[in-house]
Coordinates of C-alpha atoms in Angstrom, one line a residue:
X935 CA 0.0 0.0 0.0
X936 CA 2.8 2.4 0.8
X937 CA 4.6 1.5 -2.4
X938 CA 1.5 2.2 -4.5
X939 CA 0.7 5.3 -2.4
X940 CA -2.8 4.4 -1.3
X941 CA -4.8 2.0 0.8
X942 CA -7.1 1.5 3.7
X943 CA -6.7 -0.6 6.9
X944 CA -9.5 -1.1 9.4
X945 CA -8.3 -2.6 12.7
X946 CA -10.8 -3.9 15.3
X947 CA -10.1 -3.1 18.9
X948 CA -12.9 -3.0 21.5
X949 CA -14.5 -0.8 24.0
X950 CA -12.5 -2.8 26.5
X951 CA -9.4 -1.1 25.1
X952 CA -10.2 1.9 27.3
X953 CA -10.0 0.3 30.7
X954 CA -8.7 -2.7 32.7
X955 CA -11.2 -5.5 32.8
X956 CA -11.0 -8.3 35.5
X957 CA -11.6 -11.8 34.0
X958 CA -10.8 -10.3 30.6
X959 CA -7.3 -9.1 31.4
X960 CA -5.5 -10.4 28.3
X961 CA -8.4 -9.5 26.0
X962 CA -8.6 -5.9 27.2
X963 CA -4.8 -5.5 27.2
X964 CA -4.6 -6.8 23.7
X965 CA -7.3 -4.5 22.5
X966 CA -5.6 -1.5 24.2
X967 CA -2.5 -2.5 22.2
X968 CA -4.5 -2.6 18.9
X969 CA -5.9 0.8 19.6
X970 CA -2.5 2.4 20.4
X971 CA -0.9 0.6 17.4
X972 CA -3.6 1.6 15.0
X973 CA -3.6 5.3 16.1
X974 CA 0.2 5.4 15.7
X975 CA 0.1 3.7 12.3
X976 CA -2.6 6.2 11.3
X977 CA -0.2 9.1 11.8
X978 CA 2.8 7.2 10.4
X979 CA 1.2 6.2 7.1
X980 CA -1.2 9.1 6.5
X981 CA 1.4 11.2 4.5
X982 CA 2.1 8.1 2.4
X983 CA -1.5 7.7 1.2
X984 CA -2.6 4.9 3.6
X985 CA -5.5 5.4 5.9
X986 CA -5.5 3.4 9.2
X987 CA -8.6 3.5 11.3
X988 CA -9.3 1.5 14.5
X989 CA -12.8 0.6 15.3
X990 CA -13.8 0.2 19.0
X991 CA -17.1 -1.6 19.2
X992 CA -18.8 -2.5 22.5
X993 CA -20.7 -5.8 23.0
X994 CA -22.0 -6.8 19.6
X995 CA -24.6 -9.5 18.8
X996 CA -22.4 -12.0 16.9
X997 CA -23.2 -15.4 18.3
X998 CA -19.9 -15.5 20.1
X999 CA -21.5 -15.6 23.6
X1000 CA -23.6 -18.6 22.7
X1001 CA -20.6 -20.4 21.1
X1002 CA -18.5 -19.6 24.2
X1003 CA -21.2 -20.6 26.6
X1004 CA -21.0 -17.1 28.1
X1005 CA -23.9 -15.5 30.1
X1006 CA -24.7 -12.0 29.2
X1007 CA -25.8 -9.7 32.1
X1008 CA -28.9 -7.6 31.9
X1009 CA -26.7 -4.4 31.9
X1010 CA -24.6 -5.7 29.0
X1011 CA -27.7 -6.8 27.1
X1012 CA -28.9 -3.2 27.2
X1013 CA -25.6 -2.0 25.6
X1014 CA -25.5 -4.7 22.9
X1015 CA -25.4 -3.5 19.3
X1016 CA -26.3 -5.2 16.1
X1017 CA -23.4 -5.9 13.7
X1018 CA -24.5 -3.7 10.8
X1019 CA -24.4 -0.4 12.6
X1020 CA -21.0 -1.3 14.1
X1021 CA -19.6 -2.1 10.7
X1022 CA -21.1 1.0 9.1
X1023 CA -19.6 3.3 11.8
X1024 CA -16.1 1.7 11.2
X1025 CA -16.3 2.0 7.4
X1026 CA -17.7 5.6 7.6
X1027 CA -14.7 6.6 9.9
X1028 CA -12.3 4.8 7.6
X1029 CA -13.6 6.7 4.5
X1030 CA -13.4 10.0 6.5
X1031 CA -9.8 9.3 7.4
X1032 CA -10.3 9.2 11.1
X1033 CA -7.7 7.6 13.4
X1034 CA -10.3 5.7 15.5
X1035 CA -14.0 5.5 16.2
X1036 CA -16.1 4.1 19.0
X1037 CA -19.3 2.6 17.7
X1038 CA -22.6 3.6 19.3
X1039 CA -23.6 6.6 21.4
X1040 CA -23.7 4.7 24.7
X1041 CA -20.3 3.2 24.0
X1042 CA -18.9 6.7 23.3
X1043 CA -20.3 7.8 26.7
X1044 CA -18.7 4.8 28.4
X1045 CA -15.3 5.5 26.7
X1046 CA -15.4 9.2 27.6
X1047 CA -16.5 8.5 31.2
X1048 CA -13.5 6.3 31.7
X1049 CA -11.4 9.5 31.4
X1050 CA -13.2 10.9 34.4
X1051 CA -13.2 8.0 36.9
X1052 CA -10.4 6.3 38.9
X1053 CA -9.2 3.1 37.4
X1054 CA -10.3 1.2 40.5
X1055 CA -13.9 2.3 39.8
X1056 CA -13.5 1.3 36.1
X1057 CA -12.6 -2.2 37.1
X1058 CA -15.4 -2.4 39.6
X1059 CA -18.0 -1.2 37.1
X1060 CA -16.8 -3.6 34.4
X1061 CA -17.2 -6.5 36.9
X1062 CA -20.8 -5.4 37.4
X1063 CA -21.5 -5.0 33.7
X1064 CA -20.0 -8.4 32.9
X1065 CA -21.7 -10.0 35.8
X1066 CA -18.4 -11.5 37.1

């Protein structure tokens, strides 16, 4: 893509990229890495014609929970998005050349509120939301 001077890359992180999450420690840390990596690549490659956008969806109805045998709490069920709007927000941000996007209004509120609360409260709230 750099050689030809154009291209688009859409990376998928998660809403969990914005906070530590007990019982999902590796997943959340990996998604935090993807978010940082994607935003850095966005700036590194922009001048060379390559757009990199990182999509941060919250819980999405994909069938993963059923396949994994996971129980979804009532709070998490309220925040669950359908796949199509998640994909549309990611592609829209990619075509607009944004570094990252959090899909869904409520997920944007959650991501922003993490900036305002202590990390210990972030962990506690995620345990409640996930029902763990």
